[in-house]
Coordinates of C-alpha atoms in Angstrom, one line a residue:
X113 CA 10.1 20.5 153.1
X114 CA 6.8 19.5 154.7
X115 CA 7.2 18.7 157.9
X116 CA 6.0 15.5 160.1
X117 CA 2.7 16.3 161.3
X118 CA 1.9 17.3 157.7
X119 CA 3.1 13.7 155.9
X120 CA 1.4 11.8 159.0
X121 CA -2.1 14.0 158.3
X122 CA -1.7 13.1 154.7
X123 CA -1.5 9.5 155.9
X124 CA -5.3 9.2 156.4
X125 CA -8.0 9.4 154.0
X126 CA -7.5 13.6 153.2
X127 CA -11.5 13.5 151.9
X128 CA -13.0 11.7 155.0
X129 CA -11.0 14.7 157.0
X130 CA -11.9 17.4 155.0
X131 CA -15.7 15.7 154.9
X132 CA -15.6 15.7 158.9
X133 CA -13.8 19.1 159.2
X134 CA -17.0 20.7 156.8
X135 CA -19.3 19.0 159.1
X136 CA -17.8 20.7 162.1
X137 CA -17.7 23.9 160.9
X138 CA -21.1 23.6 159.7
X139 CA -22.3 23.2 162.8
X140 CA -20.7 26.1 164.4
X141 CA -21.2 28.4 161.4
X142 CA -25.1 27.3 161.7
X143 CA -24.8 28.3 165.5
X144 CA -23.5 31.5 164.7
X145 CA -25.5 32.5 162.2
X146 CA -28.8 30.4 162.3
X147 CA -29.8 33.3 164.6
X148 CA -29.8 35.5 161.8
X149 CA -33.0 33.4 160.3
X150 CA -35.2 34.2 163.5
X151 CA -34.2 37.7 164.8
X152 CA -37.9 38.4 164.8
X153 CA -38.8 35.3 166.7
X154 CA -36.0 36.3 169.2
X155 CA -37.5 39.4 168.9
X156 CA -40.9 38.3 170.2
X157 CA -39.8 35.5 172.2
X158 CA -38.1 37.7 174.6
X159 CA -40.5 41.0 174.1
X160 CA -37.5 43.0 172.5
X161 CA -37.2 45.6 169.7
X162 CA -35.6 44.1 166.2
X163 CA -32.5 46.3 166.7
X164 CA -31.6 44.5 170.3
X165 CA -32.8 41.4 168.8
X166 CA -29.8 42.0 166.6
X167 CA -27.4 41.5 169.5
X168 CA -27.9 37.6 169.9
X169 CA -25.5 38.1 166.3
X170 CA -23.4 40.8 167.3
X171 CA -22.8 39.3 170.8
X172 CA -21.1 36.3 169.3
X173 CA -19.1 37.9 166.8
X174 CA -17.7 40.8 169.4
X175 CA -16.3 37.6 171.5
X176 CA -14.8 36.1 168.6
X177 CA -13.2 39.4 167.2
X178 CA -11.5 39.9 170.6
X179 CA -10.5 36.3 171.0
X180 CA -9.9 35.0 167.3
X181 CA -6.5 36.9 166.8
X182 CA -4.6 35.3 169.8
X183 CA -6.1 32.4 170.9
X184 CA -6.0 30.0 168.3
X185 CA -2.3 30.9 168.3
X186 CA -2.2 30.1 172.1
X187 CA -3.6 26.5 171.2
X188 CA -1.4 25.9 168.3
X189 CA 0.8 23.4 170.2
X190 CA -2.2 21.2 171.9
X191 CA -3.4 18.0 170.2
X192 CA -5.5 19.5 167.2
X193 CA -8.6 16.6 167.8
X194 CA -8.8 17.6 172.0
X195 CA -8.9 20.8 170.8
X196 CA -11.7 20.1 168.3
X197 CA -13.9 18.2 170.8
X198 CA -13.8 20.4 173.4
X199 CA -15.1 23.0 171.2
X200 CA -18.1 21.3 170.1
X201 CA -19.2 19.9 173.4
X202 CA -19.1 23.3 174.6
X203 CA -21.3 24.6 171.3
X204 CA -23.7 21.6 172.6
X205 CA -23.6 22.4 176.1
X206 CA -24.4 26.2 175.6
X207 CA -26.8 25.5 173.0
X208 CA -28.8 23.4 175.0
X209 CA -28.9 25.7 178.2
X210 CA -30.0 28.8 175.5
X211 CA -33.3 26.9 174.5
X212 CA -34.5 27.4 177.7
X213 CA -33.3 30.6 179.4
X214 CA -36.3 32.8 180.0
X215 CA -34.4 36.4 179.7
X216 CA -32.8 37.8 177.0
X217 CA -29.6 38.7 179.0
X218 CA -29.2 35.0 179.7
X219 CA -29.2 34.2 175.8
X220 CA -26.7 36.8 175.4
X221 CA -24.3 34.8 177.9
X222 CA -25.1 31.5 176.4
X223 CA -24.1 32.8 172.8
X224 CA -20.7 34.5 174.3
X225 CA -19.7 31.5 175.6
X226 CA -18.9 29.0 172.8
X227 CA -18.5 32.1 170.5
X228 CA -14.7 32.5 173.0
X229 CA -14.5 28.8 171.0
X230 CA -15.3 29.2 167.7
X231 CA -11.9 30.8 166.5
X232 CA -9.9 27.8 167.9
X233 CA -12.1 25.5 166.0
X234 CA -12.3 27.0 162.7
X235 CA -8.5 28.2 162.5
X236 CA -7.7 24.8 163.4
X237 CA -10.0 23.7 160.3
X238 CA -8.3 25.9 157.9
X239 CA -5.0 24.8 158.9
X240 CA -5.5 21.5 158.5
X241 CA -7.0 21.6 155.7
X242 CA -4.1 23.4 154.1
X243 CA -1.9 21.0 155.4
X244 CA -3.5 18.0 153.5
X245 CA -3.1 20.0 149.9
X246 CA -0.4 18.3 148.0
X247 CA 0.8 21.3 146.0
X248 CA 0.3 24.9 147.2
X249 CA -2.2 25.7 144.1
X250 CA -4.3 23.3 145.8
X251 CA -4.8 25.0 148.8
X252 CA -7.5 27.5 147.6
X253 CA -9.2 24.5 146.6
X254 CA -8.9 23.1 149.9
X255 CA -9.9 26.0 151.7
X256 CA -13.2 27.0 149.6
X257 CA -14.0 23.3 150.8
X258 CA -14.2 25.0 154.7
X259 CA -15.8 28.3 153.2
X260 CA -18.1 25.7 151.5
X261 CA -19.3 24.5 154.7
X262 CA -19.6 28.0 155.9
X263 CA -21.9 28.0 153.0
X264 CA -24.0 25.7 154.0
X265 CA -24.2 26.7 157.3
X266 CA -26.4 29.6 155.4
X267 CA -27.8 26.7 153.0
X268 CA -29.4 24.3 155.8
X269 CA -28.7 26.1 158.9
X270 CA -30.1 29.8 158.2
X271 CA -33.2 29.0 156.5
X272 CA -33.9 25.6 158.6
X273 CA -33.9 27.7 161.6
X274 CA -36.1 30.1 160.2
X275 CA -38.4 27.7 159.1
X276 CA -38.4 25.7 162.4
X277 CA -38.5 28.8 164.6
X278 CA -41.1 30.3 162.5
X279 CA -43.6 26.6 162.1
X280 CA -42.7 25.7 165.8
X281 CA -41.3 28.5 168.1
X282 CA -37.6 29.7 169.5
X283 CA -37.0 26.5 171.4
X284 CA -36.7 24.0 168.4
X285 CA -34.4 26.3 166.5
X286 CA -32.0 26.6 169.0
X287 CA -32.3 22.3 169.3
X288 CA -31.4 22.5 166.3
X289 CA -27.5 23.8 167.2
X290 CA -26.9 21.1 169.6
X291 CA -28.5 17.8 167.0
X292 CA -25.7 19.7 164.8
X293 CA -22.8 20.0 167.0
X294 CA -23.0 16.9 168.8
X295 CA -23.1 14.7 165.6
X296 CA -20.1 16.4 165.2
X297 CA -19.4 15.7 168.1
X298 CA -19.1 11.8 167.1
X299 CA -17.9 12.2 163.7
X300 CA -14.8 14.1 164.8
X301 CA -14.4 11.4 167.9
X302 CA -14.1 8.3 165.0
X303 CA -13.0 10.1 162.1
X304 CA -10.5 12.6 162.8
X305 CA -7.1 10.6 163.5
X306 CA -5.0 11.7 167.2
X307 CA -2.3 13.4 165.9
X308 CA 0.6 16.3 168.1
X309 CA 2.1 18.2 166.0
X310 CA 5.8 18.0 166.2
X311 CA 7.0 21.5 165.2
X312 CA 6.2 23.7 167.9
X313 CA 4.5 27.2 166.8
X314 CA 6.8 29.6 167.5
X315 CA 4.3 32.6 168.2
X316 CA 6.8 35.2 168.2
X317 CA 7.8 34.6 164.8
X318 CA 4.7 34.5 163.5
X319 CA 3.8 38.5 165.3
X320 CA 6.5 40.0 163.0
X321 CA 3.7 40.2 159.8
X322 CA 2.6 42.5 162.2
X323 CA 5.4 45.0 160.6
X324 CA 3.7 44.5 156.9
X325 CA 1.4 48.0 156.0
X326 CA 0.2 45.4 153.6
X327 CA -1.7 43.8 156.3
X328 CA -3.4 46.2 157.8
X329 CA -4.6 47.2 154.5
X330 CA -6.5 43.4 153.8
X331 CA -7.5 44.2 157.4
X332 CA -9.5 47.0 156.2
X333 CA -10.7 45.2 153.1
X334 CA -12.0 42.6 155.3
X335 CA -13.5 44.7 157.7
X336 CA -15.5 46.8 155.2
X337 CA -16.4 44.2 152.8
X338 CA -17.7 42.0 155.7
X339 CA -19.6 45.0 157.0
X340 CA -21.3 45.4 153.5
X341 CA -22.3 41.5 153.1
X342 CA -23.3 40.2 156.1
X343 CA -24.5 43.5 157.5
X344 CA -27.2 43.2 154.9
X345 CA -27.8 39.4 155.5
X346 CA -28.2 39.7 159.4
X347 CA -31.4 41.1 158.9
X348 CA -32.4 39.6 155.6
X349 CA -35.4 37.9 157.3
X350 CA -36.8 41.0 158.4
X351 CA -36.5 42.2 155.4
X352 CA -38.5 39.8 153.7
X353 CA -41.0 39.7 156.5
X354 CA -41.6 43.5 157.0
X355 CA -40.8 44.9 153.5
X356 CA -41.5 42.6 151.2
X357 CA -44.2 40.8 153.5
X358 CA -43.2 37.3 152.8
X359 CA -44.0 34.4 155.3
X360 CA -41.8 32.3 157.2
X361 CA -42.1 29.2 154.5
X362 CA -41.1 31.4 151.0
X363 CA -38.2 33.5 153.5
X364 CA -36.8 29.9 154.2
X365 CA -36.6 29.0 150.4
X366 CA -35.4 32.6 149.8
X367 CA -32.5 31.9 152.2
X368 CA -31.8 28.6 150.9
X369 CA -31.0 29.6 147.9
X370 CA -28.7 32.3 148.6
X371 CA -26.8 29.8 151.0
X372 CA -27.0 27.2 147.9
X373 CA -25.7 29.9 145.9
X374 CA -23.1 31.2 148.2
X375 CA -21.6 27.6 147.4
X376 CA -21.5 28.0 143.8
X377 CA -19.8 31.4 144.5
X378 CA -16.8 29.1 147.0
X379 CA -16.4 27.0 144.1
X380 CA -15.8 29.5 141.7
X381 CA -13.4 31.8 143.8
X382 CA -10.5 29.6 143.6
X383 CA -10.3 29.7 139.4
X384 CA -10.7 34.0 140.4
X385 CA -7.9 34.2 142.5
X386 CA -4.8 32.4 140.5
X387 CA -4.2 36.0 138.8
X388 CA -5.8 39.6 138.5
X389 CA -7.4 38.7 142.1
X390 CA -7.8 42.9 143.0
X391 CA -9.6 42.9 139.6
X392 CA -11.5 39.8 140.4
X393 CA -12.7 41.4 143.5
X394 CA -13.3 44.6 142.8
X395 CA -15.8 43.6 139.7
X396 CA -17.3 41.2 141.9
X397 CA -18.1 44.1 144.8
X398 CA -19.8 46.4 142.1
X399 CA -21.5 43.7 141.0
X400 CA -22.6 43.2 144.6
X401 CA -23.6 47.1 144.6
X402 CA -25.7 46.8 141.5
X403 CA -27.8 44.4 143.1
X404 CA -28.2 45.5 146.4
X405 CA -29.6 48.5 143.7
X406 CA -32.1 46.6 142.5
X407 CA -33.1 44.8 145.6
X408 CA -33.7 48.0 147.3
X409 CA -35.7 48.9 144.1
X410 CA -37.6 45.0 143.3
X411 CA -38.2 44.3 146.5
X412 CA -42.1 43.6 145.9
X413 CA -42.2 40.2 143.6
X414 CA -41.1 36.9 145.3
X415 CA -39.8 35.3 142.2
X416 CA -37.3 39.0 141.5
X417 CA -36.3 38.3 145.0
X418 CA -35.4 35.0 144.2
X419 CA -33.3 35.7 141.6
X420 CA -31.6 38.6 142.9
X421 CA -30.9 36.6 146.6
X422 CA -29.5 33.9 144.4
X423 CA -27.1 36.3 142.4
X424 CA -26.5 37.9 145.6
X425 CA -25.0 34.5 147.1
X426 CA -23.1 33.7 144.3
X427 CA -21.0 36.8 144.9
X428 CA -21.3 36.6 148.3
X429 CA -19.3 33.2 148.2
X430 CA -16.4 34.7 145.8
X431 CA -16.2 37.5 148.6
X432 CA -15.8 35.1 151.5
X433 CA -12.9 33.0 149.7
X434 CA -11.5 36.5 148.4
X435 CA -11.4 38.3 151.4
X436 CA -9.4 35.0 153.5
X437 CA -7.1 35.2 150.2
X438 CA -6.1 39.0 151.1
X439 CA -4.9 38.5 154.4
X440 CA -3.4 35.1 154.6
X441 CA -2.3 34.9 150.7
X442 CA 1.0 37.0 151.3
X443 CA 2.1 35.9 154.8
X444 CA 2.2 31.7 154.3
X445 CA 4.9 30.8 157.2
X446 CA 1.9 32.4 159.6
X447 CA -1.3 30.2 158.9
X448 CA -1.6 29.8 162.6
X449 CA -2.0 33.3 163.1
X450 CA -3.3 34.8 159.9
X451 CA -6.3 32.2 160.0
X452 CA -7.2 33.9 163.7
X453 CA -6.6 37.3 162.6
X454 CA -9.1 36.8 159.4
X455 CA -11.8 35.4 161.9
X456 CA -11.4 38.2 164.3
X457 CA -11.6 41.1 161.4
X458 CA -14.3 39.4 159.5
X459 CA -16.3 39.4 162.9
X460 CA -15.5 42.8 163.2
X461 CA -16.9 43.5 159.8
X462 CA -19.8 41.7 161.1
X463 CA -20.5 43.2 164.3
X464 CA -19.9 47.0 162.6
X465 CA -22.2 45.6 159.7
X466 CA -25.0 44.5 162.0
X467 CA -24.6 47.6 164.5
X468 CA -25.0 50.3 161.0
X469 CA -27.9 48.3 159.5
X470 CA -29.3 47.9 163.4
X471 CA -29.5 52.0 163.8
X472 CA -30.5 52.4 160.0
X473 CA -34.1 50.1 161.0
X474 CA -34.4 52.2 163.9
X475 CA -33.6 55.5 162.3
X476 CA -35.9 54.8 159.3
X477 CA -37.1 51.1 157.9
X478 CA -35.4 48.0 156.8
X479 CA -35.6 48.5 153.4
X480 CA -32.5 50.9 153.6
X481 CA -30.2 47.9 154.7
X482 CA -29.4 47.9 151.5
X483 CA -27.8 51.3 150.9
X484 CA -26.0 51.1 154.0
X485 CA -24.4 48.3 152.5
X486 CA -23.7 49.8 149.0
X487 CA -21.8 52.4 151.2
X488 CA -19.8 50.0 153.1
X489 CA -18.6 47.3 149.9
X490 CA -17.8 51.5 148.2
X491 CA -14.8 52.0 151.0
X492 CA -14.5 48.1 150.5
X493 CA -13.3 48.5 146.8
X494 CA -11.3 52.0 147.9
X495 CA -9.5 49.7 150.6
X496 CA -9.0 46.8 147.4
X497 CA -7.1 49.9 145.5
X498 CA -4.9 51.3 148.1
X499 CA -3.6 47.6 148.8
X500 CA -2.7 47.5 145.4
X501 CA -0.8 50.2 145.9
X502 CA 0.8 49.3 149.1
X503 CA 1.4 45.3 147.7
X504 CA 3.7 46.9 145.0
X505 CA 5.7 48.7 147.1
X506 CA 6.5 45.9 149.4
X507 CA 6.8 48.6 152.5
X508 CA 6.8 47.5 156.3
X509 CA 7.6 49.1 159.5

């Protein structure tokens, strides 16, 4: 029986919510990972190698993955559209203050800091946006609505900070975050209706998945498969500037269209994950692997690297609906919870992603991003199997 906050929620216009939610975590997701479109302008701006570069990414998601499992959990009784502002005036706030720092230590603090809010936000996004599907087979649409907008965080916000930090310096990019967040800002202030949820969140109940071995396995999964994807895509830009020799323009269009694809991959994961979704998965990771093959191989025509970041994306957006679907799927009565958790373990894929593909540049070159990842989505699809295994035996602690 739904309860009340959930027939009140459904009371409003679910589209306009779901339209504002996407907008909101656009603008975070473009925060958080727009840096990965001008590593080497943060690289020169603050006379740093490529490798510590690489921290104004892994800084943010280490917050997160220490914060993301509790603290959206901690907030789950507070009025959801409080909640939501807060979080975006602080992206604004810290966005604005990071233009203009002069050290790189000081950009480092002013990414921690709304990184401590990006769990609440997008947890509380993925909630509600479960909350407003109808039927329960809608909610995978519902959700690859969010993913979507993580999408096109990489779509707009990855390439148009590439292209403006590259045409016009560090400064403009990072304005770029707070135009984003504030509108925001004022869509969530007149769209998003003031509703208190009237079930309290019991958090103790919610802890006991914590008994499930089938858990800890989609932890894993997550963790790995993360580390493969985005581990790769963190330093994508160099990749196409150093090794491919590619200018800041063409890398824009390049990361366009894997974001654009990465879209058409959210909106064909729901259709994969109805039945077979191990199966799903695991064809879609070696798929993933046969590529990175051939970008590691092709890497010296623009319009092969086209085609092969767009492929790349696709997948790329099956894995990010796929790997929320393998830890929240089984454990429904703890959406609070299980949203946090999957933010804090996909950071953590992110940060151990970024930190391998970091010491692989400085060990050898970029170009050998790409097997680090082929190794990493390898134990991704060993993890997929044992959780098979572990699912059908129903076990726990």
């Amino acid at each position: 029986m739904q309860n009340l906050y959930q027939e009140k929620l459904k009371s409003f216009s679910s589209e306009k919510i779901i339209f504002v939610l996407c907008l909101g975590v656009f603008g975070i997701l473009s925060t958080e990972l727009g840096m990965m479109g001008i590593i080497p302008i943060v690289s020169q701006n603050f006379s740093v190698s490529i490798s510590d570069a690489g921290w104004s990414v892994s800084v943010f998601a280490l917050v997160i993955t220490f914060c993301a499992p509790i603290v959206p959990l901690l907030c789950a009784n507070f009025n959801p559209k409080k909640l939501m502002l807060i979080c975006l005036l602080i992206f604004v706030l810290s966005s604005l203050i990071g233009a203009f720092v002069s050290e790189f230590w000081q950009l480092l603090i002013f990414r921690a800091i709304p990184a401590f809010f990006h769990p609440i936000y997008i947890a509380l996004a993925l909630s509600m946006a479960a909350n407003l599907a109808l039927d329960k087979k809608d909610i995978p649409k519902n959700v690859g609505k969010i993913f979507a907008a993580v999408s096109a965080g990489m779509v707009l916000g990855v390439p148009l900070t590439s292209y403006l930090g590259g045409k016009f310096g560090f400064e403009i990019s990072m304005l770029l975050f707070v135009f984003l967040n504030f509108l925001s800002f004022i869509a969530t202030l007149f769209l998003v209706p003031n509703l208190k949820k009237e079930n309290k969140v019991k958090i103790g109940k919610q802890l006991l998945i914590l008994r499930y071995p089938l858990l800890w396995i989609s932890v894993l999964c997550v963790v790995y498969i993360n580390a493969g994807i985005w581990g790769f895509y963190s330093y994508f830009s160099d990749f196409l500037l150093s090794i491919a020799k590619i200018d800041f323009e063409i890398i824009s269009i390049i990361l366009a269209l894997y974001g654009f694809a990465n879209i058409i991959g959210n909106n064909l994961a729901p259709k994969l994950l109805i039945k077979n979704v191990n199966l799903n998965l695991i064809f879609t990771l070696l798929l993933m692997i046969a590529f990175y093959v051939l970008i590691f191989n092709f890497y010296s025509k623009n319009a092969i690297l086209m085609l092969l970041a767009f492929i790349l994306g696709v997948l790329g957006g099956v894995m990010n609906n796929g790997t929320h679907f393998l830890i929240s799927h089984p454990f429904p009565k703890a959406k609070d919870f299980t949203n946090g958790l999957f933010i804090s373990v996909a950071n953590i894929g992110l940060s151990i992603g970024t930190a391998i593909c970091g010491l692989v540049i400085s060990l050898s070159d970029t170009r050998f991003i790409a097997i680090s990842s082929i190794v990493l989505l390898s134990v991704g699809i060993l993890m997929i199997f044992l959780r098979g295994k572990i699912q059908s035996m129903k076990l726990r602690f």
